[in-house]
Short mmCIF file of C-alpha atoms and ligand atoms in Angstrom, two decimals:
data_model
loop_
_atom_site.label_atom_id
_atom_site.label_comp_id
_atom_site.label_asym_id
_atom_site.label_seq_id
_atom_site.Cartn_x
_atom_site.Cartn_y
_atom_site.Cartn_z
CA UNK A 373 216.57 78.66 -37.31
CA UNK A 374 213.14 77.42 -39.71
CA UNK A 375 211.46 79.95 -41.66
CA UNK A 376 207.24 79.31 -41.74
CA UNK A 377 205.14 82.41 -43.31
CA UNK A 378 201.69 83.12 -40.54
CA UNK A 379 199.25 84.23 -42.90
CA UNK A 380 196.29 86.69 -41.62
CA UNK A 381 193.68 85.49 -43.58
CA UNK A 382 191.28 88.81 -43.63
CA UNK A 383 186.98 89.21 -44.08
CA UNK A 384 187.12 85.26 -43.95
CA UNK A 385 187.51 85.94 -40.20
CA UNK A 386 183.36 86.94 -40.03
CA UNK A 387 182.69 84.17 -42.46
CA UNK A 388 181.09 81.69 -39.12
CA UNK A 389 180.20 77.82 -40.11
CA UNK A 390 181.95 78.61 -44.09
CA UNK A 391 185.11 79.51 -42.69
CA UNK A 392 186.49 76.16 -42.91
CA UNK A 393 185.92 75.54 -46.18
CA UNK A 394 186.91 79.84 -46.87
CA UNK A 395 190.38 78.93 -45.52
CA UNK A 396 190.28 75.09 -47.56
CA UNK A 397 190.00 77.44 -50.65
CA UNK A 398 192.13 79.90 -49.67
CA UNK A 399 195.03 76.64 -49.00
CA UNK A 400 194.26 75.83 -52.92
CA UNK A 401 194.98 78.81 -54.42
CA UNK A 402 198.30 79.20 -52.10
CA UNK A 403 199.43 76.13 -53.79
CA UNK A 404 198.71 76.12 -56.64
CA UNK A 405 199.75 80.15 -57.36
CA UNK A 406 203.02 78.42 -55.28
CA UNK A 407 203.48 75.30 -56.62
CA UNK A 408 206.33 75.42 -59.44
CA UNK A 409 208.95 76.82 -56.10
CA UNK A 410 208.56 73.40 -54.04
CA UNK A 411 206.40 71.38 -51.92
CA UNK A 412 205.46 73.54 -48.56
CA UNK A 413 202.96 71.93 -45.52
CA UNK A 414 199.74 73.65 -44.47
CA UNK A 415 198.70 74.17 -41.45
CA UNK A 416 195.06 75.91 -40.19
CA UNK A 417 195.24 76.64 -36.84
CA UNK A 418 193.47 79.91 -34.43
CA UNK A 419 192.71 82.10 -37.72
CA UNK A 420 196.32 81.34 -38.86
CA UNK A 421 197.72 79.94 -41.97
CA UNK A 422 201.49 79.10 -41.37
CA UNK A 423 203.42 77.59 -44.73
CA UNK A 424 206.45 75.69 -44.02
CA UNK A 425 208.72 74.42 -46.89
CA UNK A 426 208.80 70.74 -47.39
CA UNK A 427 211.82 69.90 -48.74
CA UNK A 428 215.23 72.33 -49.03
CA UNK A 429 214.22 74.05 -52.08
CA UNK A 430 211.45 75.02 -51.30
CA UNK A 431 212.02 79.05 -51.80
CA UNK A 432 209.64 80.60 -48.68
CA UNK A 433 210.98 84.56 -49.81
CA UNK A 434 209.55 84.39 -53.73
CA UNK A 435 206.03 83.14 -52.27
CA UNK A 436 206.35 86.05 -50.63
CA UNK A 437 205.84 87.47 -53.88
CA UNK A 438 203.31 85.10 -55.21
CA UNK A 439 201.49 85.19 -51.57
CA UNK A 440 201.07 89.20 -52.02
CA UNK A 441 198.53 88.53 -55.02
CA UNK A 442 196.70 86.66 -53.50
CA UNK A 443 193.33 87.42 -52.93
CA UNK A 444 190.98 86.75 -48.99
CA UNK A 445 194.40 87.33 -47.41
CA UNK A 446 194.15 90.89 -44.83
CA UNK A 447 198.09 90.26 -44.03
CA UNK A 448 200.71 88.56 -43.72
CA UNK A 449 204.45 87.87 -43.11
CA UNK A 450 208.13 86.00 -42.95
CA UNK A 451 208.69 85.18 -39.28
CA UNK A 452 211.15 82.45 -37.22
CA UNK A 453 209.67 79.11 -35.40
CA UNK A 454 211.60 78.59 -32.71
CA UNK A 455 211.14 77.38 -28.64
CA UNK A 456 208.91 79.05 -26.75
CA UNK A 457 211.65 79.91 -24.30
CA UNK A 458 212.69 82.90 -23.35
CA UNK A 459 217.22 81.95 -24.40
CA UNK A 460 215.43 81.33 -27.85
CA UNK A 461 212.96 83.41 -28.60
CA UNK A 462 215.78 86.45 -27.36
CA UNK A 463 218.76 84.22 -29.82
CA UNK A 464 216.33 84.08 -33.17
CA UNK A 465 214.91 88.07 -33.38
CA UNK A 466 218.43 89.39 -32.60
CA UNK A 467 219.54 86.67 -36.06
CA UNK A 468 216.26 86.97 -38.22
CA UNK A 469 215.57 90.29 -37.81
CA UNK A 470 218.84 91.50 -37.71
CA UNK A 471 219.02 93.18 -41.74
CA UNK A 472 215.58 94.81 -40.53
CA UNK A 473 216.84 95.90 -37.44
CA UNK A 474 220.26 98.24 -38.78
CA UNK A 475 218.24 99.83 -41.54
CA UNK A 476 215.25 101.09 -39.09
CA UNK A 477 215.79 104.18 -36.66
CA UNK A 478 212.64 103.17 -34.45
CA UNK A 479 210.87 100.10 -33.40
CA UNK A 480 208.83 98.97 -30.52
CA UNK A 481 207.85 95.34 -30.08
CA UNK A 482 204.28 93.97 -30.02
CA UNK A 483 203.66 90.43 -27.64
CA UNK A 484 200.75 87.85 -28.42
CA UNK A 485 200.34 85.44 -25.89
CA UNK A 486 197.70 83.26 -27.35
CA UNK A 487 198.87 80.05 -25.13
CA UNK A 488 198.67 81.64 -21.52
CA UNK A 489 200.80 79.08 -19.67
CA UNK A 490 203.71 80.55 -21.17
CA UNK A 491 205.64 81.60 -17.89
CA UNK A 492 206.65 85.43 -18.73
CA UNK A 493 203.24 88.07 -19.36
CA UNK A 494 202.96 90.58 -23.02
CA UNK A 495 204.00 93.13 -21.00
CA UNK A 496 206.89 91.58 -19.67
CA UNK A 497 208.48 90.05 -22.67
CA UNK A 498 207.79 92.55 -24.27
CA UNK A 499 210.17 95.30 -21.88
CA UNK A 500 212.34 92.13 -21.76
CA UNK A 501 212.50 91.53 -25.91
CA UNK A 502 212.50 95.47 -25.99
CA UNK A 503 215.71 95.96 -23.74
CA UNK A 504 218.16 93.13 -25.33
CA UNK A 505 217.84 94.63 -29.16
CA UNK A 506 218.59 97.82 -27.94
CA UNK A 507 221.35 96.63 -26.81
CA UNK A 508 222.20 95.10 -30.21
CA UNK A 509 221.39 97.51 -31.55
CA UNK A 510 222.50 101.02 -30.05
CA UNK A 511 221.86 102.81 -33.04
CA UNK A 512 217.87 102.07 -32.58
CA UNK A 513 214.90 103.28 -30.17
CA UNK A 514 212.30 102.78 -28.94
CA UNK A 515 208.70 105.06 -30.15
CA UNK A 516 205.70 103.00 -29.01
CA UNK A 517 203.57 104.80 -31.55
CA UNK A 518 205.23 105.18 -34.77
CA UNK A 519 208.02 102.48 -35.15
CA UNK A 520 210.03 101.91 -37.41
CA UNK A 521 209.98 97.94 -37.21
CA UNK A 522 206.94 96.73 -35.04
CA UNK A 523 208.96 93.31 -33.78
CA UNK A 524 206.21 90.66 -33.04
CA UNK A 525 206.39 87.80 -30.42
CA UNK A 526 203.75 85.49 -30.94
CA UNK A 527 203.78 82.51 -28.56
CA UNK A 528 201.39 79.74 -29.70
CA UNK A 529 200.41 76.10 -29.04
CA UNK A 530 203.78 74.45 -29.78
CA UNK A 531 206.05 76.81 -30.48
CA UNK A 532 207.38 80.85 -30.65
CA UNK A 533 207.21 82.57 -34.14
CA UNK A 534 209.56 86.18 -34.33
CA UNK A 535 208.43 88.79 -37.19
CA UNK A 536 209.47 92.04 -37.93
CA UNK A 537 206.59 94.46 -39.54
CA UNK A 538 203.57 92.52 -41.71
CA UNK A 539 202.91 92.93 -45.44
CA UNK A 540 199.08 93.80 -46.68
CA UNK A 541 197.95 91.20 -48.56
CA UNK A 542 195.08 91.98 -51.68
CA UNK A 543 192.90 91.46 -49.19
CA UNK A 544 189.48 90.46 -50.65
CA UNK A 545 187.84 86.46 -50.57
CA UNK A 546 190.01 83.95 -51.62
CA UNK A 547 188.81 83.02 -55.78
CA UNK A 548 186.48 80.46 -56.35
CA UNK A 549 184.60 81.31 -52.66
CA UNK A 550 181.70 83.44 -54.46
CA UNK A 551 180.93 80.91 -57.38
CA UNK A 552 182.18 81.13 -61.28
CA UNK A 553 181.37 84.29 -63.75
CA UNK A 554 182.67 85.01 -67.81
CA UNK A 555 184.04 87.77 -68.42
CA UNK A 556 183.86 90.09 -71.28
CA UNK A 557 187.67 91.08 -72.11
CA UNK A 558 189.09 93.25 -75.32
CA UNK A 559 192.37 94.09 -75.34
CA UNK A 560 191.18 97.85 -73.61
CA UNK A 561 192.42 99.15 -70.52
CA UNK A 562 188.57 98.60 -68.56
CA UNK A 563 187.85 94.90 -68.71
CA UNK A 564 190.97 94.09 -67.33
CA UNK A 565 190.12 96.25 -64.82
CA UNK A 566 186.38 94.86 -64.13
CA UNK A 567 188.42 91.33 -64.50
CA UNK A 568 190.49 91.51 -61.52
CA UNK A 569 187.82 93.59 -59.36
CA UNK A 570 185.15 91.03 -58.84
CA UNK A 571 188.05 88.21 -58.36
CA UNK A 572 188.55 90.63 -55.40
CA UNK A 573 185.41 88.99 -54.15
CA UNK A 574 185.95 85.87 -54.22
CA UNK A 575 184.83 84.99 -58.52
CA UNK A 576 186.42 82.54 -60.58
CA UNK A 577 186.72 83.79 -64.04
CA UNK A 578 186.37 82.38 -67.03
CA UNK A 579 186.72 84.96 -70.10
CA UNK A 580 185.63 85.29 -74.02
CA UNK A 581 187.35 87.16 -76.92
CA UNK A 582 185.60 88.65 -78.90
CA UNK A 583 188.20 88.66 -82.63
CA UNK A 584 187.61 89.24 -86.01
CA UNK A 585 190.65 88.74 -88.06
CA UNK A 586 191.76 90.00 -90.20
CA UNK A 587 190.40 92.95 -89.41
CA UNK A 588 191.66 92.28 -86.23
CA UNK A 589 196.06 91.87 -86.26
CA UNK A 590 197.09 88.10 -84.21
CA UNK A 591 199.07 91.13 -82.75
CA UNK A 592 195.11 92.32 -81.01
CA UNK A 593 194.42 88.51 -79.65
CA UNK A 594 198.29 88.13 -78.17
CA UNK A 595 197.85 91.78 -76.31
CA UNK A 596 194.59 90.34 -73.85
CA UNK A 597 196.73 86.69 -73.68
CA UNK A 598 198.79 89.47 -72.61
CA UNK A 599 196.66 91.14 -70.64
CA UNK A 600 194.60 88.06 -68.90
CA UNK A 601 198.24 86.54 -67.67
CA UNK A 602 198.88 90.00 -65.45
CA UNK A 603 195.02 89.41 -64.34
CA UNK A 604 195.89 85.52 -63.55
CA UNK A 605 198.82 86.23 -61.07
CA UNK A 606 195.58 87.50 -58.79
CA UNK A 607 193.18 85.43 -59.42
CA UNK A 608 194.06 82.64 -60.47
CA UNK A 609 194.53 80.22 -63.56
CA UNK A 610 191.48 81.56 -66.24
CA UNK A 611 190.53 79.92 -69.22
CA UNK A 612 189.91 82.13 -72.40
CA UNK A 613 187.36 81.32 -75.61
CA UNK A 614 188.47 83.00 -78.88
CA UNK A 615 185.00 83.69 -80.88
CA UNK A 616 185.70 84.55 -84.11
CA UNK A 617 183.35 87.60 -85.17
CA UNK A 618 184.07 87.90 -88.50
CA UNK A 619 181.70 86.04 -90.17
CA UNK A 620 178.77 88.72 -88.18
CA UNK A 621 180.43 91.24 -88.17
CA UNK A 622 180.27 91.28 -92.28
CA UNK A 623 176.94 90.04 -92.16
CA UNK A 624 176.15 93.02 -89.87
CA UNK A 625 177.41 95.65 -92.81
CA UNK A 626 175.23 96.41 -95.25
CA UNK A 627 172.20 95.07 -93.02
CA UNK A 628 172.64 96.53 -90.29
CA UNK A 629 171.13 100.94 -89.99
CA UNK A 630 174.59 101.91 -89.14
CA UNK A 631 173.11 104.24 -86.52
CA UNK A 632 172.64 100.68 -84.29
CA UNK A 633 175.76 99.06 -85.12
CA UNK A 634 176.95 99.37 -82.09
CA UNK A 635 173.99 98.07 -80.17
CA UNK A 636 173.71 95.78 -81.98
CA UNK A 637 176.78 93.62 -82.13
CA UNK A 638 176.97 94.66 -78.57
CA UNK A 639 173.32 92.56 -77.94
CA UNK A 640 174.91 89.57 -79.89
CA UNK A 641 178.16 89.47 -78.20
CA UNK A 642 175.64 89.49 -75.68
CA UNK A 643 173.68 86.27 -76.77
CA UNK A 644 177.12 84.87 -78.01
CA UNK A 645 177.86 84.88 -74.11
CA UNK A 646 174.65 84.06 -73.23
CA UNK A 647 175.64 80.27 -73.91
CA UNK A 648 179.17 80.32 -73.41
CA UNK A 649 179.20 81.12 -69.56
CA UNK A 650 175.78 78.87 -69.48
CA UNK A 651 178.01 75.74 -70.72
CA UNK A 652 180.93 76.50 -68.38
CA UNK A 653 178.61 76.69 -65.74
CA UNK A 654 178.57 80.27 -65.23
CA UNK A 655 176.29 82.39 -62.32
CA UNK A 656 177.20 86.15 -63.74
CA UNK A 657 178.39 88.16 -66.97
CA UNK A 658 181.61 90.77 -66.65
CA UNK A 659 181.77 93.89 -68.84
CA UNK A 660 184.80 97.26 -68.45
CA UNK A 661 181.41 99.43 -69.44
CA UNK A 662 181.52 102.63 -66.88
CA UNK A 663 178.30 105.27 -66.92
CA UNK A 664 178.69 107.38 -70.51
CA UNK A 665 182.49 106.45 -71.42
CA UNK A 666 180.87 106.12 -75.07
CA UNK A 667 178.15 106.34 -77.06
CA UNK A 668 176.89 102.01 -76.17
CA UNK A 669 177.49 103.03 -72.25
CA UNK A 670 174.73 104.69 -71.58
CA UNK A 671 172.33 104.51 -69.84
CA UNK A 672 169.88 103.82 -71.89
CA UNK A 673 172.22 101.52 -75.07
CA UNK A 674 173.17 99.37 -70.78
CA UNK A 675 169.76 98.64 -71.24
CA UNK A 676 169.40 97.83 -74.67
CA UNK A 677 172.74 94.83 -74.27
CA UNK A 678 171.06 93.86 -70.29
CA UNK A 679 167.66 93.09 -72.83
CA UNK A 680 169.00 89.87 -74.44
CA UNK A 681 171.87 88.96 -71.08
CA UNK A 682 170.58 84.99 -69.27
CA UNK A 683 173.06 86.40 -66.62
CA UNK A 684 172.89 89.04 -64.24
CA UNK A 685 175.89 91.29 -65.73
CA UNK A 686 178.41 93.41 -63.28
CA UNK A 687 180.40 96.33 -63.84
CA UNK A 688 182.68 97.45 -61.21
CA UNK A 689 183.76 100.04 -63.44
CA UNK A 690 180.46 101.54 -64.16
CA UNK A 691 180.52 104.19 -60.61
CA UNK A 692 184.35 105.35 -61.55
CA UNK A 693 186.53 107.25 -63.62
CA UNK A 694 188.61 106.67 -66.50
CA UNK A 695 191.48 107.53 -63.54
CA UNK A 696 189.89 105.65 -61.34
CA UNK A 697 190.68 103.32 -63.31
CA UNK A 698 193.99 103.70 -64.70
CA UNK A 699 195.42 103.51 -60.59
CA UNK A 700 193.94 100.06 -60.39
CA UNK A 701 195.28 98.95 -63.58
CA UNK A 702 198.67 100.30 -63.22
CA UNK A 703 199.03 99.36 -59.81
CA UNK A 704 197.49 95.43 -61.13
CA UNK A 705 200.22 95.97 -64.28
CA UNK A 706 197.60 95.71 -66.90
CA UNK A 707 197.71 99.56 -68.09
CA UNK A 708 201.34 99.50 -70.14
CA UNK A 709 200.02 96.35 -71.99
CA UNK A 710 195.69 98.07 -72.93
CA UNK A 711 197.39 101.03 -74.12
CA UNK A 712 199.25 98.68 -77.44
CA UNK A 713 197.90 100.07 -80.02
CA UNK A 714 195.50 97.26 -81.12
CA UNK A 715 192.00 97.77 -82.52
CA UNK A 716 189.73 96.21 -80.96
CA UNK A 717 186.28 94.46 -82.93
CA UNK A 718 184.39 97.05 -81.62
CA UNK A 719 185.90 99.53 -82.90
CA UNK A 720 185.99 98.45 -86.54
CA UNK A 721 182.77 99.38 -89.03
CA UNK A 722 182.01 101.58 -86.11
CA UNK A 723 179.32 104.29 -86.78
CA UNK A 724 179.98 107.67 -87.34
CA UNK A 725 176.34 109.14 -85.65
CA UNK A 726 176.22 106.01 -82.50
CA UNK A 727 172.11 106.84 -81.55
CA UNK A 728 172.94 107.32 -77.49
CA UNK A 729 169.50 106.88 -76.19
CA UNK A 730 168.51 104.08 -78.23
CA UNK A 731 164.93 102.34 -77.32
CA UNK A 732 165.81 98.36 -75.89
CA UNK A 733 161.88 98.19 -79.23
CA UNK A 734 164.45 99.97 -82.05
CA UNK A 735 167.12 97.91 -81.02
CA UNK A 736 165.87 94.47 -81.45
CA UNK A 737 163.91 95.54 -84.48
CA UNK A 738 167.32 96.52 -86.06
CA UNK A 739 168.39 92.79 -84.40
CA UNK A 740 166.51 90.94 -85.89
CA UNK A 741 167.19 92.35 -89.36
CA UNK A 742 170.18 90.67 -88.64
CA UNK A 743 170.52 87.56 -86.56
CA UNK A 744 170.67 84.83 -87.98
CA UNK A 745 170.64 81.52 -84.75
CA UNK A 746 173.28 79.42 -87.08
CA UNK A 747 176.10 82.04 -87.81
CA UNK A 748 176.00 82.99 -83.61
CA UNK A 749 176.04 78.89 -83.33
CA UNK A 750 178.85 78.94 -86.02
CA UNK A 751 180.95 81.57 -83.92
CA UNK A 752 180.02 80.00 -80.22
CA UNK A 753 181.95 76.53 -82.02
CA UNK A 754 184.11 77.95 -83.56
CA UNK A 755 185.28 79.30 -79.68
CA UNK A 756 188.86 77.85 -79.37
CA UNK A 757 189.68 77.59 -75.40
CA UNK A 758 193.28 78.70 -74.32
CA UNK A 759 194.13 78.39 -70.48
CA UNK A 760 195.79 81.24 -69.41
CA UNK A 761 198.82 81.18 -66.05
P1 ATP B 1781 187.73 98.14 -72.79
O1 ATP B 1781 188.62 98.97 -71.99
O2 ATP B 1781 187.70 97.55 -71.88
O3 ATP B 1781 188.31 97.85 -73.70
P2 ATP B 1781 186.40 99.83 -73.74
O4 ATP B 1781 186.60 101.49 -72.12
O5 ATP B 1781 187.31 100.47 -74.94
O6 ATP B 1781 186.99 98.77 -72.30
P3 ATP B 1781 184.30 99.41 -75.26
O7 ATP B 1781 185.28 98.87 -76.28
O8 ATP B 1781 182.79 99.89 -75.74
O9 ATP B 1781 184.88 99.77 -73.52
O10 ATP B 1781 183.53 97.91 -74.75
C1 ATP B 1781 182.77 97.70 -73.52
C2 ATP B 1781 182.86 96.44 -72.78
O11 ATP B 1781 182.41 95.64 -74.02
C3 ATP B 1781 184.30 96.29 -72.36
O12 ATP B 1781 184.55 96.26 -71.05
C4 ATP B 1781 184.62 94.36 -72.44
O13 ATP B 1781 183.96 93.91 -71.43
C5 ATP B 1781 183.14 94.12 -73.85
N1 ATP B 1781 183.68 93.74 -74.93
C6 ATP B 1781 184.54 95.05 -75.75
N2 ATP B 1781 184.99 94.58 -76.88
C7 ATP B 1781 184.94 93.45 -76.34
C8 ATP B 1781 186.05 92.00 -77.35
N3 ATP B 1781 185.99 92.30 -77.99
N4 ATP B 1781 185.57 91.20 -76.66
C9 ATP B 1781 184.94 90.71 -75.68
N5 ATP B 1781 184.50 91.60 -75.00
C10 ATP B 1781 184.72 93.11 -75.52
MG1 MG B 1782 187.46 98.35 -76.02
#
């Protein structure tokens, strides 16, 4: 019995002529992710991608766990392939679905016949196979409306496939089909979620993190690595630039009016991110900001940071409540890492009374008192690159 994975690729079906490019990108992403599990063959046909092991050790069941996290997949299933012959279909279903059918009380059979030359009609196939399975597993009942297991038989061009319940995929678009964007990532809850949300829409992430040792600890940086590792399980590998930010923050202390400290710091972060983003061919910046969450995330404050951004700034969490962001953080397994208490450079030297309604002019004036292009260049050139898988 030959096992295969059948992948149904959600929104891709809508993309007309681009579809093939999208499917190729999806296959590339799957290959990159499953490479460590062995070699697989990939085949596209009839809006399905089929994966078969090339070598004996290539493990399809483990590959399924990887595939559950790859964007651009609506649903997938581990299936058994067999000859387009009812006897073979019957024998395959009995064996391949044994565990699933033993554990269930109710089932139904569905048939998809893309090869119309197959001698049985779909209703005949369902009826016959349903009868065989009822006889083999007498504890089962048929429930056509809400079965615990839906047994599916697909009659395709060359082979027939049998599988049980499909698994839901991660949805979205294949990472990389939407271009590249630079994620400003802290060790907090919001920015990893923001990165995940944009990767889900097909964006390839490049990350930038500002570190201010010794005010921020190496553990804070490790936390960012751990967070990005979790995001990378969905988005594929992420290049992370760690920018040395200490000198700039020390320079600001005492020179920048206290109530503008955070806003000016965020503008300088944006300016540095601009340059790295341009060098890395990114088309946008991404942050984890959420409307009103803190003083630097009011409408006025966001306008002050936006004013220096040279790219569109995507803030997918902007309209979300903290609880909603946390729900996603838990789902993608970043929450427990995010809540480890290591200080971020944004929380050192923070003003006691930040301006919540700064004007762009006032922010620019405060920034002018500390702005030093050479210092920014030094930070940009000092950025360290690490690749996170
Ligand atoms: P998060 O939970 O993502 O840390 P936050 O609510 O704590 O967000 P801030 O600390 O004000 O908010 O930061 C707002 C956004 O600025 C973050 O979501 C992130 O995109 C960016 N940011 C903050 N600190 C850093 C940092 N050290 N390096 C890179 N980007 C940062
Ligand atoms: Mg933060």
